[in-house]
Amino acid sequence: MSAKKTALTVLSAGLLVPAMLVVPAHAAPTPLPDGKGQPANAAAPPASMSTVGGALLGKPGVQVSPLAGAPALPTTLTGRSWIVADAGTGEVLAANNAHWRLPPASTMKMLFADTVLPTLPKDQVHKVTDQDMEGVGPGSSLVGVKEDHEYSVHDLWLGVFLRSGNDAVHVLAAMNGGIDKTVKDMQAHAEELQALDTHVVSPDGYDAPEQVSSAYDLTLIARSGLQKQDFREYCGTASAKFPGKQEPGKPREYFEIQNTNRLMTGASGLSPYKGIAGVKNGNTTMAGSTFTGVAQQGDKKLLVTVMNPSAGGLNSVYEETANLFDWGFAAIGKVKAVGELVPPKSADTSPYGSPAQTHEHKPSAAGEEPGGGIGTALGVAGGALAVIAGGAYAVNRRWPRGPPGPRARGPPPQGLGAAGAGGGGG
């Protein structure tokens, strides 16, 4: 498995060195408009927001529809926006300001990866130039890419997912044809996914005027990315060896990098969250802390996004995410969906209905096909990473749909991987 250590949900915190703290990227504290005249950092959400995925998701405030025996939502949530969705069916179990357009920080790198990762062979090697590194913002989180050194695409993606390295993002963007082309590609892909709250300015998520996304969109993007095997591998890696100094006639030096997701590593006083399997974190001056995660317990798979909790402390975004995971795993089958994660525009949903426009009035759920599904969790058996579910776009781009899996709760798997928050540089 090379020097890379594939992510395990670490049951003993001593198995991994605590993730290093990363200084948040800084940008001028100017309001970021949400496209509707509302500053994206306003104190309150707009009175009316997008209704993609369901009319209730366009309303401000908490949206939840409990049935008999449903657990109460955690009382300590402070995120300006959050969402809990069943990753298998696409049902939104609960949400708060789901479509509020806010600065995303490095969670934007999920869209970058989902857009660019399929275009570059992982074994392609690139020698970094000065031009490749232009535009990396001051205060960015960096993995340690150096000019005049060679890196494989595989190495660079590890730098993006584990250390949220803006330097690695810029090199990969250069390999994709440049920053401007990459931003256009990302915007087009966001629109294809129906992530219509998202406006891309920089591929790394660095604070920039008008760069916004939403908890709903970030969850859609994560769900799309998790259908790609390489995406799952990278976001499910806890630590890896990254190329260092390269001198003629001498062996290449390597140094260890570790994922900044504290729900995976148990760093900074947090316990690892059992079943965590991804996805990405962020932390900047304007965005605060952001996090999108996926976890599996038994047959249940959940996606949770939390944006900018007001509670103090570097762990608040992880604590609130963990609380929402706990609630969601207990609530599946005991709440009525308040919306859905819609399929991409070009997904073949026939004879099951059209994309998002009709879902506002007729919520539907995307389930799993036998032997396939949407690929949102990674299982670890005997230390080897195993994909529990396959890719959803595999044949005829049909968005999987069908009866949801068993609702019975089971013990969490012994290990799953992730990527997290901390200082994401975006």
PDB file of C-alpha atoms in Angstrom, residues 74-286:
ATOM      1  CA  PRO A  74     -29.114  18.761  19.868  1.00  0.00           C
ATOM      2  CA  THR A  75     -29.678  21.944  21.844  1.00  0.00           C
ATOM      3  CA  THR A  76     -26.111  23.187  21.548  1.00  0.00           C
ATOM      4  CA  LEU A  77     -25.972  23.832  17.789  1.00  0.00           C
ATOM      5  CA  THR A  78     -24.604  27.243  16.809  1.00  0.00           C
ATOM      6  CA  GLY A  79     -23.758  26.740  13.133  1.00  0.00           C
ATOM      7  CA  ARG A  80     -25.121  29.504  10.943  1.00  0.00           C
ATOM      8  CA  SER A  81     -26.078  26.822   8.469  1.00  0.00           C
ATOM      9  CA  TRP A  82     -26.133  23.015   8.637  1.00  0.00           C
ATOM     10  CA  ILE A  83     -27.722  19.988   7.030  1.00  0.00           C
ATOM     11  CA  VAL A  84     -28.114  16.282   7.807  1.00  0.00           C
ATOM     12  CA  ALA A  85     -28.846  14.010   4.846  1.00  0.00           C
ATOM     13  CA  ASP A  86     -29.145  10.298   4.270  1.00  0.00           C
ATOM     14  CA  ALA A  87     -26.256   9.668   1.881  1.00  0.00           C
ATOM     15  CA  GLY A  88     -27.943   6.578   0.477  1.00  0.00           C
ATOM     16  CA  THR A  89     -31.450   7.851  -0.237  1.00  0.00           C
ATOM     17  CA  GLY A  90     -30.658  11.534  -0.607  1.00  0.00           C
ATOM     18  CA  GLU A  91     -33.345  12.470   1.920  1.00  0.00           C
ATOM     19  CA  VAL A  92     -32.627  15.572   3.997  1.00  0.00           C
ATOM     20  CA  LEU A  93     -33.464  14.649   7.575  1.00  0.00           C
ATOM     21  CA  ALA A  94     -33.051  18.128   9.020  1.00  0.00           C
ATOM     22  CA  ALA A  95     -31.517  21.448   8.046  1.00  0.00           C
ATOM     23  CA  ASN A  96     -30.912  24.972   9.239  1.00  0.00           C
ATOM     24  CA  ASN A  97     -30.642  27.735   6.631  1.00  0.00           C
ATOM     25  CA  ALA A  98     -29.631  25.086   4.108  1.00  0.00           C
ATOM     26  CA  HIS A  99     -29.356  27.477   1.157  1.00  0.00           C
ATOM     27  CA  TRP A 100     -27.762  30.435   2.939  1.00  0.00           C
ATOM     28  CA  ARG A 101     -24.901  31.525   0.689  1.00  0.00           C
ATOM     29  CA  LEU A 102     -21.814  31.803   2.880  1.00  0.00           C
ATOM     30  CA  PRO A 103     -18.038  31.804   2.363  1.00  0.00           C
ATOM     31  CA  PRO A 104     -17.052  28.126   2.098  1.00  0.00           C
ATOM     32  CA  ALA A 105     -13.322  28.241   2.934  1.00  0.00           C
ATOM     33  CA  SER A 106     -11.476  25.075   1.884  1.00  0.00           C
ATOM     34  CA  THR A 107     -14.599  22.977   1.593  1.00  0.00           C
ATOM     35  CA  MET A 108     -14.527  24.529  -1.895  1.00  0.00           C
ATOM     36  CA  LYS A 109     -11.665  22.123  -2.577  1.00  0.00           C
ATOM     37  CA  MET A 110     -14.258  19.323  -2.785  1.00  0.00           C
ATOM     38  CA  LEU A 111     -15.617  20.967  -5.934  1.00  0.00           C
ATOM     39  CA  PHE A 112     -12.066  21.489  -7.210  1.00  0.00           C
ATOM     40  CA  ALA A 113     -11.292  17.801  -6.732  1.00  0.00           C
ATOM     41  CA  ASP A 114     -14.596  16.554  -8.135  1.00  0.00           C
ATOM     42  CA  THR A 115     -14.018  18.712 -11.220  1.00  0.00           C
ATOM     43  CA  VAL A 116     -10.304  18.262 -11.890  1.00  0.00           C
ATOM     44  CA  LEU A 117      -9.391  14.869 -10.421  1.00  0.00           C
ATOM     45  CA  PRO A 118     -10.793  12.831 -13.356  1.00  0.00           C
ATOM     46  CA  THR A 119      -8.778  14.850 -15.895  1.00  0.00           C
ATOM     47  CA  LEU A 120      -5.240  14.141 -14.619  1.00  0.00           C
ATOM     48  CA  PRO A 121      -3.699  10.637 -14.495  1.00  0.00           C
ATOM     49  CA  LYS A 122      -2.531   9.970 -10.942  1.00  0.00           C
ATOM     50  CA  ASP A 123       0.890   8.741 -12.074  1.00  0.00           C
ATOM     51  CA  GLN A 124       1.595  11.841 -14.173  1.00  0.00           C
ATOM     52  CA  VAL A 125       4.702  13.656 -12.915  1.00  0.00           C
ATOM     53  CA  HIS A 126       5.071  17.426 -13.069  1.00  0.00           C
ATOM     54  CA  LYS A 127       8.039  19.693 -12.371  1.00  0.00           C
ATOM     55  CA  VAL A 128       6.789  22.758 -10.527  1.00  0.00           C
ATOM     56  CA  THR A 129       7.585  26.189 -11.943  1.00  0.00           C
ATOM     57  CA  ASP A 130       7.478  29.635 -10.370  1.00  0.00           C
ATOM     58  CA  GLN A 131       4.423  30.415 -12.478  1.00  0.00           C
ATOM     59  CA  ASP A 132       2.568  27.411 -11.053  1.00  0.00           C
ATOM     60  CA  MET A 133       2.796  28.924  -7.575  1.00  0.00           C
ATOM     61  CA  GLU A 134       1.680  32.434  -8.466  1.00  0.00           C
ATOM     62  CA  GLY A 135      -1.393  33.681  -6.672  1.00  0.00           C
ATOM     63  CA  VAL A 136      -1.177  31.504  -3.560  1.00  0.00           C
ATOM     64  CA  GLY A 137      -2.739  33.810  -1.000  1.00  0.00           C
ATOM     65  CA  PRO A 138      -0.871  35.052   2.078  1.00  0.00           C
ATOM     66  CA  GLY A 139      -1.619  32.978   5.159  1.00  0.00           C
ATOM     67  CA  SER A 140      -2.634  29.974   3.044  1.00  0.00           C
ATOM     68  CA  SER A 141      -2.309  26.476   4.391  1.00  0.00           C
ATOM     69  CA  LEU A 142       0.529  24.770   2.530  1.00  0.00           C
ATOM     70  CA  VAL A 143       1.723  21.187   2.164  1.00  0.00           C
ATOM     71  CA  GLY A 144       5.252  22.199   1.181  1.00  0.00           C
ATOM     72  CA  VAL A 145       5.403  22.066  -2.613  1.00  0.00           C
ATOM     73  CA  LYS A 146       8.668  23.571  -3.908  1.00  0.00           C
ATOM     74  CA  GLU A 147       9.560  25.112  -7.253  1.00  0.00           C
ATOM     75  CA  ASP A 148      11.885  23.058  -9.476  1.00  0.00           C
ATOM     76  CA  HIS A 149      10.839  19.847  -7.711  1.00  0.00           C
ATOM     77  CA  GLU A 150       8.876  16.996  -9.268  1.00  0.00           C
ATOM     78  CA  TYR A 151       5.608  15.646  -7.897  1.00  0.00           C
ATOM     79  CA  SER A 152       3.144  13.060  -9.097  1.00  0.00           C
ATOM     80  CA  VAL A 153      -0.524  13.946  -9.393  1.00  0.00           C
ATOM     81  CA  HIS A 154      -1.112  11.382  -6.657  1.00  0.00           C
ATOM     82  CA  ASP A 155       1.262  13.246  -4.324  1.00  0.00           C
ATOM     83  CA  LEU A 156      -0.401  16.570  -5.044  1.00  0.00           C
ATOM     84  CA  TRP A 157      -3.904  15.265  -4.325  1.00  0.00           C
ATOM     85  CA  LEU A 158      -2.703  13.928  -0.988  1.00  0.00           C
ATOM     86  CA  GLY A 159      -1.440  17.435  -0.267  1.00  0.00           C
ATOM     87  CA  VAL A 160      -4.838  18.878  -1.157  1.00  0.00           C
ATOM     88  CA  PHE A 161      -6.916  16.482   0.924  1.00  0.00           C
ATOM     89  CA  LEU A 162      -4.689  15.929   3.948  1.00  0.00           C
ATOM     90  CA  ARG A 163      -3.097  19.346   4.450  1.00  0.00           C
ATOM     91  CA  SER A 164      -5.539  21.469   2.443  1.00  0.00           C
ATOM     92  CA  GLY A 165      -2.478  22.744   0.605  1.00  0.00           C
ATOM     93  CA  ASN A 166      -3.216  25.748  -1.556  1.00  0.00           C
ATOM     94  CA  ASP A 167       0.210  25.281  -3.123  1.00  0.00           C
ATOM     95  CA  ALA A 168      -0.833  21.815  -4.344  1.00  0.00           C
ATOM     96  CA  VAL A 169      -4.141  23.229  -5.606  1.00  0.00           C
ATOM     97  CA  HIS A 170      -2.378  25.867  -7.684  1.00  0.00           C
ATOM     98  CA  VAL A 171      -0.026  23.336  -9.249  1.00  0.00           C
ATOM     99  CA  LEU A 172      -2.894  21.006 -10.168  1.00  0.00           C
ATOM    100  CA  ALA A 173      -4.864  23.962 -11.527  1.00  0.00           C
ATOM    101  CA  ALA A 174      -1.878  24.911 -13.668  1.00  0.00           C
ATOM    102  CA  MET A 175      -1.766  21.358 -14.982  1.00  0.00           C
ATOM    103  CA  ASN A 176      -5.477  21.671 -15.774  1.00  0.00           C
ATOM    104  CA  GLY A 177      -4.880  24.710 -17.987  1.00  0.00           C
ATOM    105  CA  GLY A 178      -4.589  27.489 -15.439  1.00  0.00           C
ATOM    106  CA  ILE A 179      -6.568  29.146 -12.649  1.00  0.00           C
ATOM    107  CA  ASP A 180      -9.057  30.924 -14.913  1.00  0.00           C
ATOM    108  CA  LYS A 181      -9.906  27.766 -16.845  1.00  0.00           C
ATOM    109  CA  THR A 182     -10.167  25.752 -13.642  1.00  0.00           C
ATOM    110  CA  VAL A 183     -12.533  28.266 -12.052  1.00  0.00           C
ATOM    111  CA  LYS A 184     -14.736  28.139 -15.162  1.00  0.00           C
ATOM    112  CA  ASP A 185     -14.650  24.347 -15.126  1.00  0.00           C
ATOM    113  CA  MET A 186     -15.627  24.300 -11.454  1.00  0.00           C
ATOM    114  CA  GLN A 187     -18.485  26.744 -11.987  1.00  0.00           C
ATOM    115  CA  ALA A 188     -19.821  24.683 -14.868  1.00  0.00           C
ATOM    116  CA  HIS A 189     -19.602  21.509 -12.794  1.00  0.00           C
ATOM    117  CA  ALA A 190     -21.402  23.180  -9.874  1.00  0.00           C
ATOM    118  CA  GLU A 191     -24.220  24.119 -12.219  1.00  0.00           C
ATOM    119  CA  GLU A 192     -24.344  20.578 -13.582  1.00  0.00           C
ATOM    120  CA  LEU A 193     -24.689  19.272 -10.022  1.00  0.00           C
ATOM    121  CA  GLN A 194     -27.448  21.849  -9.381  1.00  0.00           C
ATOM    122  CA  ALA A 195     -25.263  23.427  -6.718  1.00  0.00           C
ATOM    123  CA  LEU A 196     -26.723  26.759  -7.716  1.00  0.00           C
ATOM    124  CA  ASP A 197     -25.819  28.660  -4.540  1.00  0.00           C
ATOM    125  CA  THR A 198     -22.137  28.255  -5.400  1.00  0.00           C
ATOM    126  CA  HIS A 199     -20.086  31.000  -7.019  1.00  0.00           C
ATOM    127  CA  VAL A 200     -16.447  30.097  -7.618  1.00  0.00           C
ATOM    128  CA  VAL A 201     -13.717  32.749  -7.557  1.00  0.00           C
ATOM    129  CA  SER A 202     -10.670  30.752  -6.456  1.00  0.00           C
ATOM    130  CA  PRO A 203     -10.158  26.982  -6.741  1.00  0.00           C
ATOM    131  CA  ASP A 204      -8.741  26.655  -3.221  1.00  0.00           C
ATOM    132  CA  GLY A 205     -11.564  28.413  -1.365  1.00  0.00           C
ATOM    133  CA  TYR A 206      -9.402  31.337  -0.264  1.00  0.00           C
ATOM    134  CA  ASP A 207     -11.547  34.274   0.830  1.00  0.00           C
ATOM    135  CA  ALA A 208     -12.522  36.347  -2.185  1.00  0.00           C
ATOM    136  CA  PRO A 209     -15.360  38.785  -2.875  1.00  0.00           C
ATOM    137  CA  GLU A 210     -18.488  36.961  -4.034  1.00  0.00           C
ATOM    138  CA  GLN A 211     -17.078  33.475  -3.412  1.00  0.00           C
ATOM    139  CA  VAL A 212     -19.938  31.641  -1.721  1.00  0.00           C
ATOM    140  CA  SER A 213     -21.573  28.262  -1.378  1.00  0.00           C
ATOM    141  CA  SER A 214     -24.136  26.739   0.984  1.00  0.00           C
ATOM    142  CA  ALA A 215     -24.495  23.771   3.276  1.00  0.00           C
ATOM    143  CA  TYR A 216     -26.849  22.235   0.722  1.00  0.00           C
ATOM    144  CA  ASP A 217     -24.443  22.716  -2.164  1.00  0.00           C
ATOM    145  CA  LEU A 218     -21.404  21.460  -0.263  1.00  0.00           C
ATOM    146  CA  THR A 219     -23.347  18.310   0.588  1.00  0.00           C
ATOM    147  CA  LEU A 220     -24.328  17.804  -3.063  1.00  0.00           C
ATOM    148  CA  ILE A 221     -20.715  18.276  -4.111  1.00  0.00           C
ATOM    149  CA  ALA A 222     -19.436  15.838  -1.494  1.00  0.00           C
ATOM    150  CA  ARG A 223     -21.982  13.243  -2.582  1.00  0.00           C
ATOM    151  CA  SER A 224     -20.798  13.561  -6.166  1.00  0.00           C
ATOM    152  CA  GLY A 225     -17.135  13.346  -5.251  1.00  0.00           C
ATOM    153  CA  LEU A 226     -17.636  10.283  -3.085  1.00  0.00           C
ATOM    154  CA  GLN A 227     -18.792   8.360  -6.129  1.00  0.00           C
ATOM    155  CA  LYS A 228     -15.243   8.523  -7.485  1.00  0.00           C
ATOM    156  CA  GLN A 229     -12.815   5.885  -6.239  1.00  0.00           C
ATOM    157  CA  ASP A 230      -9.777   8.175  -6.166  1.00  0.00           C
ATOM    158  CA  PHE A 231     -11.748  10.869  -4.340  1.00  0.00           C
ATOM    159  CA  ARG A 232     -12.764   8.328  -1.702  1.00  0.00           C
ATOM    160  CA  GLU A 233      -9.172   7.128  -1.399  1.00  0.00           C
ATOM    161  CA  TYR A 234      -7.711  10.590  -0.891  1.00  0.00           C
ATOM    162  CA  CYS A 235     -10.350  11.877   1.499  1.00  0.00           C
ATOM    163  CA  GLY A 236     -10.084   8.585   3.402  1.00  0.00           C
ATOM    164  CA  THR A 237      -6.349   8.868   4.041  1.00  0.00           C
ATOM    165  CA  ALA A 238      -5.175   9.702   7.549  1.00  0.00           C
ATOM    166  CA  SER A 239      -1.455  10.133   6.924  1.00  0.00           C
ATOM    167  CA  ALA A 240       1.007   9.778   4.071  1.00  0.00           C
ATOM    168  CA  LYS A 241       4.595  10.373   3.048  1.00  0.00           C
ATOM    169  CA  PHE A 242       5.016  13.542   0.989  1.00  0.00           C
ATOM    170  CA  PRO A 243       8.030  14.240  -1.244  1.00  0.00           C
ATOM    171  CA  GLY A 244      10.537  16.660   0.230  1.00  0.00           C
ATOM    172  CA  LYS A 245      13.966  17.842  -0.772  1.00  0.00           C
ATOM    173  CA  GLN A 246      15.214  16.605  -4.122  1.00  0.00           C
ATOM    174  CA  GLU A 247      18.936  16.820  -4.872  1.00  0.00           C
ATOM    175  CA  PRO A 248      20.765  15.317  -7.862  1.00  0.00           C
ATOM    176  CA  GLY A 249      22.440  12.011  -7.049  1.00  0.00           C
ATOM    177  CA  LYS A 250      20.702  11.642  -3.702  1.00  0.00           C
ATOM    178  CA  PRO A 251      17.549   9.742  -2.682  1.00  0.00           C
ATOM    179  CA  ARG A 252      14.424  11.889  -2.487  1.00  0.00           C
ATOM    180  CA  GLU A 253      13.556  12.964   1.022  1.00  0.00           C
ATOM    181  CA  TYR A 254      10.036  12.461   2.359  1.00  0.00           C
ATOM    182  CA  PHE A 255       8.155  13.807   5.334  1.00  0.00           C
ATOM    183  CA  GLU A 256       4.905  12.723   6.923  1.00  0.00           C
ATOM    184  CA  ILE A 257       1.710  14.684   6.474  1.00  0.00           C
ATOM    185  CA  GLN A 258      -1.445  14.047   8.459  1.00  0.00           C
ATOM    186  CA  ASN A 259      -5.066  14.787   7.865  1.00  0.00           C
ATOM    187  CA  THR A 260      -6.376  17.817   9.724  1.00  0.00           C
ATOM    188  CA  ASN A 261      -9.732  16.158  10.464  1.00  0.00           C
ATOM    189  CA  ARG A 262      -9.923  15.876  14.214  1.00  0.00           C
ATOM    190  CA  LEU A 263     -12.961  13.607  14.067  1.00  0.00           C
ATOM    191  CA  MET A 264     -10.655  11.074  12.455  1.00  0.00           C
ATOM    192  CA  THR A 265      -7.435  11.549  14.365  1.00  0.00           C
ATOM    193  CA  GLY A 266      -8.839  12.373  17.771  1.00  0.00           C
ATOM    194  CA  ALA A 267      -6.536  15.382  18.005  1.00  0.00           C
ATOM    195  CA  SER A 268      -6.935  18.371  20.319  1.00  0.00           C
ATOM    196  CA  GLY A 269      -8.933  16.520  22.933  1.00  0.00           C
ATOM    197  CA  LEU A 270     -11.562  15.077  20.609  1.00  0.00           C
ATOM    198  CA  SER A 271     -12.334  11.381  20.402  1.00  0.00           C
ATOM    199  CA  PRO A 272     -12.299   9.862  16.899  1.00  0.00           C
ATOM    200  CA  TYR A 273     -15.802   9.521  15.509  1.00  0.00           C
ATOM    201  CA  LYS A 274     -16.569   5.891  14.745  1.00  0.00           C
ATOM    202  CA  GLY A 275     -17.540   5.390  11.135  1.00  0.00           C
ATOM    203  CA  ILE A 276     -16.179   8.677   9.763  1.00  0.00           C
ATOM    204  CA  ALA A 277     -15.277   8.406   6.074  1.00  0.00           C
ATOM    205  CA  GLY A 278     -14.599  11.946   4.794  1.00  0.00           C
ATOM    206  CA  VAL A 279     -14.798  14.590   3.469  1.00  0.00           C
ATOM    207  CA  LYS A 280     -13.279  18.113   3.793  1.00  0.00           C
ATOM    208  CA  ASN A 281     -12.729  21.018   6.123  1.00  0.00           C
ATOM    209  CA  GLY A 282     -12.032  24.702   5.952  1.00  0.00           C
ATOM    210  CA  ASN A 283     -11.200  27.683   8.124  1.00  0.00           C
ATOM    211  CA  THR A 284     -10.679  31.292   7.041  1.00  0.00           C
ATOM    212  CA  THR A 285     -11.208  34.764   8.425  1.00  0.00           C
ATOM    213  CA  MET A 286     -14.477  35.322   6.585  1.00  0.00           C
TER     214      MET A 286
END
